[in-house]
Amino acid sequence: MAALVVALALVVALLGVLVIGLLRSHAEILRALHDLGVNLEDGVAAPAAPRRTPAVSNRAPMRTSEGVPRPRDENAPMGDAVDLTGELPLGGAARVAVTGVGHATLLAFLSSGCGTCGVFWEALSVPDGPELPGPDTRVVIVTNGPEAESAAAVADLAPTAIVTIMASHAWDDYRVPVSPYFLLVDGPSGTVVGEGSGTSWEQVRDLLGRAIADAGLARSDDHSRLARMGGQDRADWVDSEMHAAGIEPGHPSLYPTPHASHLGADDATP
Amino acid sequence: MSLLTDSGISIDLPHRWDGQIRGAGRGFTSHSATTVAPLDATPTAGSVLHASSFALPAERGDYGSGAVEVMGGSDILICLLEHEPAAAATALFRREGLPRVGVADFSPESMQRAMPGMSGFQRFFQVAGRPFCLYVVVGHHVTRGPLVRSAHAVVQTISIVPKS
């Protein structure tokens, strides 16, 4: 009888320890849920507690399709943009301003040798220009410099209506991990607002279109239509608009007489 | 400011300015003669410099056709075109050194292709036997004063090295 009582007491003690452990585990789960903003005790969601580690990235989480490399560290801020200086594929030097300007610039980092890049060389060469991820966006193609790329091959691939610049240091400045790679620069703020890669122009356009929307850069489409036009298209558009307004070559309105107030001291040489 | 150099020509570009220099015989993409002045239909034999306060289109003529069409009223386009060395001996290029860009020298009639409201400036000169034409366009003739002064400041940063 005494042995039975002792055994029963041991069982009760073990069950007690087990219940205490379960209650402690339950309390830890509740505390963790509370930290995440869930409060089960009164059935009302609690306000989210401050994050213990502040978010560093201003990008959405990014996944890439098979065969498409991931961009650089997701938690790295995209940072400030820099203007581009480099060589032209047919010879010569060029500088492209992307900071402080009134429009966005889509930098397409391409190579003449990579297979996936061929899709983008072709997409950017369509006669009416590619459909861009946002209004008032200028496209600039950036390849590595002549020391790493065939200038002749780049010249063959370069679309006539898009500025193509060869500048290896730009790949370093923007920390471009692979090609093809695309960065969207907001001109007025001089910052990179979106970046990524893809296997088709549509993917990239949609990706960067979302970046534009997230950054609140959507603008009127009227100006962008003109910006997307090639030089001849712009000239034709201007001619047609003037013709429609009754202004033909030699029209007096093309040669206005300066107002008297503008002919004074201003007319001296600076 | 950002220094751009090629073919013995250099220019210090202000912030927000685009620029391109192409070597002799290359010129820039020209357009059909139906909308472009004859001078712009044939690429210039020598080096060509373009500098602009706006985004330079990829397709444009040596004298800026294709670019002036997208200029705004407060924009500036500078074109420096080198001619054949033999031209340096002609009277047209007698003047030595970069010309001053003055407000009174601008006129809508100086535009290669008349554009409503715009104003142009054109001068021929030579530097150590290299003959050039400097062509400057400002976006608004009536309020051209500040624009011309800005253009003049940029033109003064142009440096030309004599060809050996």
Tab-separated table of C-alpha atoms in Angstrom:
chain	number	residue	atom	x	y	z
A	1	MET	CA	0.000	0.000	0.000
A	2	ALA	CA	2.788	2.379	0.936
A	3	ALA	CA	4.577	1.575	-2.350
A	4	LEU	CA	1.422	2.370	-4.265
A	5	VAL	CA	1.101	5.736	-2.535
A	6	VAL	CA	4.732	6.586	-3.265
A	7	ALA	CA	4.358	5.598	-6.937
A	8	LEU	CA	1.199	7.686	-7.217
A	9	ALA	CA	2.956	10.648	-5.669
A	10	LEU	CA	5.811	10.340	-8.155
A	11	VAL	CA	3.378	10.231	-11.072
A	12	VAL	CA	1.578	13.317	-9.775
A	13	ALA	CA	4.905	15.108	-9.361
A	14	LEU	CA	5.970	14.244	-12.899
A	15	LEU	CA	2.631	15.397	-14.286
A	16	GLY	CA	3.033	18.629	-12.340
A	17	VAL	CA	6.451	19.232	-13.859
A	18	LEU	CA	4.995	18.490	-17.302
A	19	VAL	CA	2.100	20.940	-16.799
A	20	ILE	CA	4.466	23.634	-15.574
A	21	GLY	CA	6.641	23.112	-18.653
A	22	LEU	CA	3.629	23.325	-20.956
A	23	LEU	CA	2.407	26.516	-19.269
A	24	ARG	CA	5.860	28.064	-19.600
A	25	SER	CA	6.038	27.126	-23.284
A	26	HIS	CA	2.557	28.550	-23.815
A	27	ALA	CA	3.573	31.786	-22.160
A	28	GLU	CA	6.622	32.076	-24.421
A	29	ILE	CA	4.458	31.487	-27.500
A	30	LEU	CA	2.008	34.158	-26.353
A	31	ARG	CA	4.841	36.585	-25.746
A	32	ALA	CA	6.283	35.921	-29.182
A	33	LEU	CA	2.871	36.397	-30.804
A	34	HIS	CA	2.399	39.596	-28.841
A	35	ASP	CA	5.714	40.897	-30.206
A	36	LEU	CA	4.435	40.163	-33.697
A	37	GLY	CA	1.267	42.131	-33.040
A	38	VAL	CA	-1.085	39.270	-32.178
A	39	ASN	CA	-2.792	39.323	-28.836
A	40	LEU	CA	-4.877	36.182	-28.171
A	41	GLU	CA	-5.757	37.060	-24.649
A	42	ASP	CA	-8.484	39.601	-25.392
A	43	GLY	CA	-9.134	38.668	-29.050
A	44	VAL	CA	-7.839	42.040	-30.308
A	45	ALA	CA	-4.687	42.474	-32.357
A	46	ALA	CA	-2.115	44.454	-30.454
A	47	PRO	CA	-0.160	47.216	-32.163
A	48	ALA	CA	3.067	45.967	-33.635
A	49	ALA	CA	6.039	46.319	-31.388
A	50	PRO	CA	8.972	48.242	-32.782
A	51	ARG	CA	11.302	46.086	-34.864
A	52	ARG	CA	14.383	45.098	-32.964
A	53	THR	CA	16.449	45.478	-36.160
A	54	PRO	CA	15.477	48.383	-38.403
A	55	ALA	CA	14.954	47.633	-42.085
A	56	VAL	CA	17.837	48.884	-44.190
A	57	SER	CA	16.584	48.130	-47.686
A	58	ASN	CA	14.078	50.322	-49.482
A	59	ARG	CA	13.410	47.640	-52.061
A	60	ALA	CA	10.722	45.019	-52.196
A	61	PRO	CA	11.936	41.444	-51.684
A	62	MET	CA	13.225	40.206	-55.017
A	63	ARG	CA	13.128	36.775	-56.588
A	64	THR	CA	14.592	35.912	-59.942
A	65	SER	CA	13.603	33.392	-62.566
A	66	GLU	CA	15.780	30.420	-63.308
A	67	GLY	CA	18.814	31.521	-65.244
A	68	VAL	CA	18.526	35.113	-64.073
A	69	PRO	CA	21.120	36.100	-61.511
A	70	ARG	CA	20.093	37.725	-58.288
A	71	PRO	CA	20.933	41.347	-57.778
A	72	ARG	CA	23.349	42.408	-55.099
A	73	ASP	CA	22.575	42.110	-51.407
A	74	GLU	CA	18.900	42.799	-50.862
A	75	ASN	CA	19.575	44.718	-47.683
A	76	ALA	CA	21.976	47.150	-49.321
A	77	PRO	CA	20.433	50.540	-49.994
A	78	MET	CA	20.418	51.497	-53.674
A	79	GLY	CA	22.039	54.820	-53.032
A	80	ASP	CA	22.915	57.866	-55.070
A	81	ALA	CA	23.335	57.899	-58.824
A	82	VAL	CA	26.326	59.313	-60.663
A	83	ASP	CA	26.563	60.915	-64.083
A	84	LEU	CA	28.070	58.838	-66.859
A	85	THR	CA	31.267	59.585	-68.726
A	86	GLY	CA	32.748	57.217	-71.260
A	87	GLU	CA	33.483	56.457	-74.877
A	88	LEU	CA	31.187	56.207	-77.854
A	89	PRO	CA	31.172	52.898	-79.768
A	90	LEU	CA	32.171	54.628	-83.014
A	91	GLY	CA	34.854	56.652	-81.278
A	92	GLY	CA	34.687	59.790	-79.252
A	93	ALA	CA	33.767	60.789	-75.740
A	94	ALA	CA	30.406	61.320	-74.118
A	95	ARG	CA	28.940	62.530	-70.905
A	96	VAL	CA	25.343	61.732	-69.939
A	97	ALA	CA	23.776	63.643	-67.063
A	98	VAL	CA	21.413	61.536	-65.000
A	99	THR	CA	21.400	63.499	-61.737
A	100	GLY	CA	19.731	66.827	-61.265
A	101	VAL	CA	17.818	66.477	-64.518
A	102	GLY	CA	14.052	66.651	-64.792
A	103	HIS	CA	13.471	63.164	-66.111
A	104	ALA	CA	14.127	59.574	-65.078
A	105	THR	CA	16.909	57.621	-66.763
A	106	LEU	CA	16.824	53.880	-67.330
A	107	LEU	CA	20.393	52.593	-67.442
A	108	ALA	CA	20.613	49.335	-69.368
A	109	PHE	CA	23.886	47.598	-68.578
A	110	LEU	CA	24.391	45.240	-71.506
A	111	SER	CA	27.194	43.243	-73.052
A	112	SER	CA	27.783	42.321	-76.659
A	113	GLY	CA	28.638	38.763	-75.674
A	114	CYS	CA	25.972	37.571	-73.261
A	115	GLY	CA	23.099	35.552	-74.691
A	116	THR	CA	20.352	37.088	-72.579
A	117	CYS	CA	21.516	40.583	-73.541
A	118	GLY	CA	20.602	39.837	-77.166
A	119	VAL	CA	16.933	39.968	-76.202
A	120	PHE	CA	17.384	43.479	-74.874
A	121	TRP	CA	19.554	44.787	-77.713
A	122	GLU	CA	16.739	43.712	-80.003
A	123	ALA	CA	13.938	45.047	-77.819
A	124	LEU	CA	15.606	48.457	-77.556
A	125	SER	CA	16.111	48.636	-81.328
A	126	VAL	CA	12.470	48.479	-82.398
A	127	PRO	CA	11.671	51.332	-84.818
A	128	ASP	CA	9.303	53.268	-82.563
A	129	GLY	CA	11.431	52.683	-79.486
A	130	PRO	CA	10.674	50.334	-76.633
A	131	GLU	CA	7.709	50.769	-74.369
A	132	LEU	CA	9.239	52.329	-71.300
A	133	PRO	CA	8.465	51.613	-67.657
A	134	GLY	CA	7.249	55.127	-67.028
A	135	PRO	CA	6.498	58.386	-68.731
A	136	ASP	CA	9.321	60.824	-69.370
A	137	THR	CA	12.006	58.167	-69.085
A	138	ARG	CA	15.244	58.300	-71.060
A	139	VAL	CA	17.065	55.080	-71.891
A	140	VAL	CA	20.856	54.946	-71.925
A	141	ILE	CA	22.754	51.747	-72.730
A	142	VAL	CA	25.998	51.227	-70.834
A	143	THR	CA	28.545	48.606	-71.841
A	144	ASN	CA	31.990	47.949	-70.497
A	145	GLY	CA	34.768	50.034	-71.979
A	146	PRO	CA	36.777	49.161	-75.107
A	147	GLU	CA	39.335	47.365	-72.934
A	148	ALA	CA	36.686	44.748	-72.113
A	149	GLU	CA	34.258	44.939	-75.046
A	150	SER	CA	34.575	45.018	-78.811
A	151	ALA	CA	33.675	48.559	-79.792
A	152	ALA	CA	32.781	47.354	-83.290
A	153	ALA	CA	30.410	44.714	-81.913
A	154	VAL	CA	28.760	47.264	-79.636
A	155	ALA	CA	28.453	49.719	-82.544
A	156	ASP	CA	26.685	47.035	-84.588
A	157	LEU	CA	24.236	46.293	-81.793
A	158	ALA	CA	23.622	49.836	-80.555
A	159	PRO	CA	20.162	51.180	-81.436
A	160	THR	CA	20.408	54.378	-83.469
A	161	ALA	CA	17.818	56.153	-81.349
A	162	ILE	CA	19.384	55.391	-77.956
A	163	VAL	CA	22.616	56.803	-76.575
A	164	THR	CA	25.104	53.977	-76.003
A	165	ILE	CA	28.149	54.667	-73.884
A	166	MET	CA	31.125	52.429	-73.096
A	167	ALA	CA	32.244	52.971	-69.517
A	168	SER	CA	33.643	50.211	-67.306
A	169	HIS	CA	33.836	52.513	-64.313
A	170	ALA	CA	30.066	53.037	-64.485
A	171	TRP	CA	29.633	49.322	-63.798
A	172	ASP	CA	31.792	49.793	-60.713
A	173	ASP	CA	30.093	53.010	-59.662
A	174	TYR	CA	26.673	51.351	-59.771
A	175	ARG	CA	28.044	48.013	-58.498
A	176	VAL	CA	26.429	46.158	-61.371
A	177	PRO	CA	26.661	42.449	-60.512
A	178	VAL	CA	25.928	40.918	-63.920
A	179	SER	CA	24.629	41.655	-67.377
A	180	PRO	CA	21.950	42.285	-68.362
A	181	TYR	CA	21.116	44.598	-65.506
A	182	PHE	CA	18.877	47.642	-65.294
A	183	LEU	CA	18.800	50.606	-62.948
A	184	LEU	CA	16.243	53.344	-62.863
A	185	VAL	CA	17.519	56.739	-61.745
A	186	ASP	CA	15.197	59.497	-60.612
A	187	GLY	CA	16.727	62.628	-62.096
A	188	PRO	CA	15.479	65.305	-59.690
A	189	SER	CA	16.584	63.417	-56.581
A	190	GLY	CA	19.616	61.816	-58.217
A	191	THR	CA	18.899	58.459	-56.604
A	192	VAL	CA	18.422	54.929	-57.856
A	193	VAL	CA	14.772	54.016	-57.329
A	194	GLY	CA	14.678	50.574	-58.903
A	195	GLU	CA	16.940	47.880	-60.253
A	196	GLY	CA	16.860	44.317	-61.417
A	197	SER	CA	17.256	41.911	-64.252
A	198	GLY	CA	15.063	39.606	-66.305
A	199	THR	CA	14.860	37.462	-69.379
A	200	SER	CA	12.556	39.734	-71.396
A	201	TRP	CA	11.958	43.423	-71.855
A	202	GLU	CA	8.415	42.999	-70.578
A	203	GLN	CA	9.696	41.593	-67.283
A	204	VAL	CA	12.124	44.435	-66.798
A	205	ARG	CA	9.606	47.069	-67.837
A	206	ASP	CA	7.038	45.739	-65.372
A	207	LEU	CA	9.607	45.460	-62.584
A	208	LEU	CA	10.798	49.017	-63.016
A	209	GLY	CA	7.267	50.261	-63.649
A	210	ARG	CA	6.382	49.113	-60.154
A	211	ALA	CA	9.476	50.873	-58.850
A	212	ILE	CA	8.301	54.084	-60.501
A	213	ALA	CA	4.857	53.701	-58.976
A	214	ASP	CA	6.342	52.941	-55.549
A	215	ALA	CA	8.572	55.987	-55.781
A	216	GLY	CA	5.642	58.158	-56.891
A	217	LEU	CA	7.380	59.191	-60.090
A	218	ALA	CA	4.442	58.741	-62.463
A	219	ARG	CA	4.054	61.859	-64.567
A	220	SER	CA	1.966	63.053	-67.448
A	221	ASP	CA	2.331	60.944	-70.586
A	222	ASP	CA	2.205	63.899	-72.985
A	223	HIS	CA	5.839	64.864	-72.604
A	224	SER	CA	7.027	61.256	-72.568
A	225	ARG	CA	5.577	60.609	-75.996
A	226	LEU	CA	7.711	63.399	-77.383
A	227	ALA	CA	10.741	62.248	-75.408
A	228	ARG	CA	10.429	58.741	-76.835
A	229	MET	CA	10.337	59.974	-80.420
A	230	GLY	CA	13.439	59.653	-82.567
A	231	GLY	CA	14.946	62.828	-84.013
A	232	GLN	CA	13.190	62.533	-87.373
A	233	ASP	CA	9.881	61.719	-85.687
A	234	ARG	CA	10.246	64.810	-83.530
A	235	ALA	CA	11.005	66.952	-86.553
A	236	ASP	CA	7.979	65.544	-88.380
A	237	TRP	CA	5.818	66.110	-85.325
A	238	VAL	CA	6.934	69.738	-85.039
A	239	ASP	CA	6.325	70.274	-88.770
A	240	SER	CA	2.839	68.799	-88.584
A	241	GLU	CA	1.914	70.826	-85.511
A	242	MET	CA	3.108	74.048	-87.143
A	243	HIS	CA	1.407	73.210	-90.418
A	244	ALA	CA	-1.832	72.544	-88.553
A	245	ALA	CA	-1.483	75.962	-86.929
A	246	GLY	CA	-0.987	77.591	-90.335
A	247	ILE	CA	2.701	78.315	-89.793
A	248	GLU	CA	4.758	77.544	-92.872
A	249	PRO	CA	8.440	78.319	-93.630
A	250	GLY	CA	8.976	82.091	-93.699
A	251	HIS	CA	5.981	82.821	-91.476
A	252	PRO	CA	6.527	86.129	-89.620
A	253	SER	CA	5.935	84.491	-86.243
A	254	LEU	CA	9.155	82.555	-86.702
A	255	TYR	CA	11.113	85.810	-86.587
A	256	PRO	CA	9.753	87.791	-83.626
A	257	THR	CA	10.964	91.288	-82.954
A	258	PRO	CA	12.579	91.501	-79.534
A	259	HIS	CA	10.717	93.598	-77.011
A	260	ALA	CA	12.356	96.966	-76.419
A	261	SER	CA	12.986	96.092	-72.780
A	262	HIS	CA	15.254	93.271	-73.900
A	263	LEU	CA	17.418	95.365	-76.165
A	264	GLY	CA	19.166	97.513	-73.627
A	265	ALA	CA	22.117	96.559	-71.549
A	266	ASP	CA	21.546	92.889	-72.329
A	267	ASP	CA	22.718	93.412	-75.869
A	268	ALA	CA	26.206	94.223	-74.760
A	269	THR	CA	28.606	91.351	-74.915
A	270	PRO	CA	28.779	89.448	-71.666
B	1	MET	CA	31.902	70.657	-63.808
B	2	SER	CA	33.027	67.625	-65.778
B	3	LEU	CA	35.822	67.645	-68.324
B	4	LEU	CA	35.115	65.919	-71.634
B	5	THR	CA	38.064	65.395	-73.966
B	6	ASP	CA	38.592	63.831	-77.385
B	7	SER	CA	40.337	64.618	-80.669
B	8	GLY	CA	42.287	67.478	-79.173
B	9	ILE	CA	39.136	69.242	-78.004
B	10	SER	CA	38.007	69.535	-74.408
B	11	ILE	CA	35.081	71.188	-72.679
B	12	ASP	CA	34.155	71.568	-69.039
B	13	LEU	CA	30.484	70.707	-68.759
B	14	PRO	CA	28.337	72.107	-65.949
B	15	HIS	CA	26.193	69.838	-63.802
B	16	ARG	CA	23.092	68.575	-65.632
B	17	TRP	CA	24.697	69.054	-69.053
B	18	ASP	CA	25.169	66.358	-71.691
B	19	GLY	CA	28.088	66.367	-74.084
B	20	GLN	CA	29.631	64.357	-76.890
B	21	ILE	CA	32.789	64.754	-78.947
B	22	ARG	CA	33.315	62.678	-82.054
B	23	GLY	CA	36.483	62.397	-84.050
B	24	ALA	CA	37.143	63.443	-87.615
B	25	GLY	CA	34.996	61.893	-90.328
B	26	ARG	CA	32.441	60.339	-87.999
B	27	GLY	CA	29.980	63.152	-87.455
B	28	PHE	CA	26.626	62.489	-85.886
B	29	THR	CA	23.603	60.771	-87.356
B	30	SER	CA	22.140	62.990	-90.041
B	31	HIS	CA	18.562	63.259	-91.121
B	32	SER	CA	16.846	63.513	-94.462
B	33	ALA	CA	17.316	66.730	-96.386
B	34	THR	CA	13.557	67.322	-96.396
B	35	THR	CA	13.606	68.709	-92.894
B	36	VAL	CA	17.263	69.475	-92.338
B	37	ALA	CA	19.232	72.352	-93.721
B	38	PRO	CA	21.735	71.323	-96.426
B	39	LEU	CA	24.700	71.937	-94.142
B	40	ASP	CA	23.313	69.337	-91.777
B	41	ALA	CA	22.729	66.666	-94.408
B	42	THR	CA	26.424	65.886	-94.803
B	43	PRO	CA	28.553	64.876	-91.824
B	44	THR	CA	31.300	67.332	-91.031
B	45	ALA	CA	34.771	66.217	-92.131
B	46	GLY	CA	36.426	67.073	-88.838
B	47	SER	CA	35.649	66.587	-85.176
B	48	VAL	CA	32.248	67.556	-83.802
B	49	LEU	CA	31.374	68.623	-80.272
B	50	HIS	CA	27.835	68.868	-78.947
B	51	ALA	CA	27.007	70.175	-75.489
B	52	SER	CA	23.507	70.728	-74.197
B	53	SER	CA	21.652	71.704	-71.070
B	54	PHE	CA	19.112	68.988	-71.903
B	55	ALA	CA	19.245	65.297	-72.800
B	56	LEU	CA	21.010	64.991	-76.145
B	57	PRO	CA	19.058	62.693	-78.454
B	58	ALA	CA	21.097	59.903	-80.004
B	59	GLU	CA	19.917	60.786	-83.498
B	60	ARG	CA	20.873	64.282	-84.519
B	61	GLY	CA	22.710	66.154	-87.205
B	62	ASP	CA	26.040	67.889	-86.835
B	63	TYR	CA	24.253	71.228	-86.574
B	64	GLY	CA	21.867	69.909	-83.950
B	65	SER	CA	18.858	68.891	-86.005
B	66	GLY	CA	16.948	66.360	-83.959
B	67	ALA	CA	18.113	68.123	-80.795
B	68	VAL	CA	16.666	71.600	-81.281
B	69	GLU	CA	13.237	70.032	-81.723
B	70	VAL	CA	13.252	68.824	-78.110
B	71	MET	CA	14.781	71.946	-76.587
B	72	GLY	CA	12.769	73.841	-74.016
B	73	GLY	CA	12.617	77.600	-73.725
B	74	SER	CA	15.392	77.661	-71.144
B	75	ASP	CA	17.697	75.205	-72.903
B	76	ILE	CA	21.037	75.727	-74.634
B	77	LEU	CA	22.730	73.762	-77.407
B	78	ILE	CA	26.375	74.298	-78.359
B	79	CYS	CA	27.806	72.781	-81.551
B	80	LEU	CA	31.479	73.032	-82.480
B	81	LEU	CA	32.273	71.670	-85.925
B	82	GLU	CA	35.748	71.306	-87.365
B	83	HIS	CA	36.215	71.844	-91.087
B	84	GLU	CA	38.841	70.604	-93.536
B	85	PRO	CA	42.329	71.877	-92.624
B	86	ALA	CA	42.610	73.615	-95.999
B	87	ALA	CA	39.703	75.864	-95.037
B	88	ALA	CA	41.889	77.552	-92.436
B	89	ALA	CA	43.552	79.500	-95.240
B	90	THR	CA	40.273	81.004	-96.414
B	91	ALA	CA	38.895	84.380	-95.388
B	92	LEU	CA	35.894	82.786	-93.699
B	93	PHE	CA	38.102	81.271	-90.999
B	94	ARG	CA	40.513	84.188	-90.693
B	95	ARG	CA	39.531	84.996	-87.129
B	96	GLU	CA	41.888	83.381	-84.594
B	97	GLY	CA	40.603	82.006	-81.291
B	98	LEU	CA	37.238	81.178	-79.783
B	99	PRO	CA	34.678	83.910	-80.433
B	100	ARG	CA	32.785	85.716	-77.703
B	101	VAL	CA	29.162	84.706	-77.494
B	102	GLY	CA	27.223	87.940	-77.108
B	103	VAL	CA	23.528	88.575	-76.601
B	104	ALA	CA	23.353	90.975	-79.551
B	105	ASP	CA	24.827	88.352	-81.869
B	106	PHE	CA	21.855	86.020	-81.521
B	107	SER	CA	19.082	86.055	-84.031
B	108	PRO	CA	16.268	83.736	-85.176
B	109	GLU	CA	17.659	84.158	-88.690
B	110	SER	CA	20.907	82.523	-87.588
B	111	MET	CA	19.158	79.223	-86.939
B	112	GLN	CA	20.113	76.427	-89.299
B	113	ARG	CA	16.445	75.532	-89.291
B	114	ALA	CA	13.954	78.097	-88.045
B	115	MET	CA	12.234	77.003	-84.845
B	116	PRO	CA	9.509	79.109	-83.224
B	117	GLY	CA	10.894	81.384	-80.543
B	118	MET	CA	14.457	80.090	-80.711
B	119	SER	CA	17.573	82.034	-81.487
B	120	GLY	CA	20.928	81.118	-83.002
B	121	PHE	CA	24.508	82.257	-83.241
B	122	GLN	CA	27.154	81.179	-85.724
B	123	ARG	CA	30.798	82.161	-86.071
B	124	PHE	CA	33.730	80.784	-88.045
B	125	PHE	CA	37.262	80.858	-86.654
B	126	GLN	CA	40.451	78.880	-86.358
B	127	VAL	CA	42.772	77.753	-83.593
B	128	ALA	CA	46.349	77.094	-84.668
B	129	GLY	CA	45.338	76.110	-88.152
B	130	ARG	CA	42.269	74.092	-87.168
B	131	PRO	CA	39.168	75.730	-88.720
B	132	PHE	CA	35.922	75.582	-86.772
B	133	CYS	CA	32.336	76.740	-86.823
B	134	LEU	CA	30.722	77.528	-83.487
B	135	TYR	CA	26.941	77.267	-83.588
B	136	VAL	CA	24.898	78.022	-80.480
B	137	VAL	CA	21.128	77.823	-80.052
B	138	VAL	CA	19.129	79.166	-77.111
B	139	GLY	CA	15.553	78.125	-76.482
B	140	HIS	CA	13.962	81.567	-76.293
B	141	HIS	CA	15.014	84.617	-78.272
B	142	VAL	CA	13.101	87.231	-76.299
B	143	THR	CA	14.509	86.168	-72.933
B	144	ARG	CA	17.881	85.074	-74.296
B	145	GLY	CA	20.074	87.253	-72.049
B	146	PRO	CA	20.721	84.804	-69.179
B	147	LEU	CA	20.849	81.874	-71.574
B	148	VAL	CA	23.495	83.533	-73.726
B	149	ARG	CA	25.566	84.368	-70.682
B	150	SER	CA	25.412	80.719	-69.591
B	151	ALA	CA	26.334	79.581	-73.092
B	152	HIS	CA	29.241	82.015	-73.166
B	153	ALA	CA	30.544	80.675	-69.862
B	154	VAL	CA	30.509	77.119	-71.193
B	155	VAL	CA	32.075	78.075	-74.525
B	156	GLN	CA	34.928	79.733	-72.665
B	157	THR	CA	35.823	76.353	-71.147
B	158	ILE	CA	36.463	74.875	-74.611
B	159	SER	CA	40.121	74.133	-75.212
B	160	ILE	CA	41.542	73.175	-78.599
B	161	VAL	CA	44.946	71.595	-79.052
B	162	PRO	CA	46.815	72.257	-82.316
B	163	LYS	CA	47.108	69.161	-84.467
B	164	SER	CA	50.640	67.846	-84.840
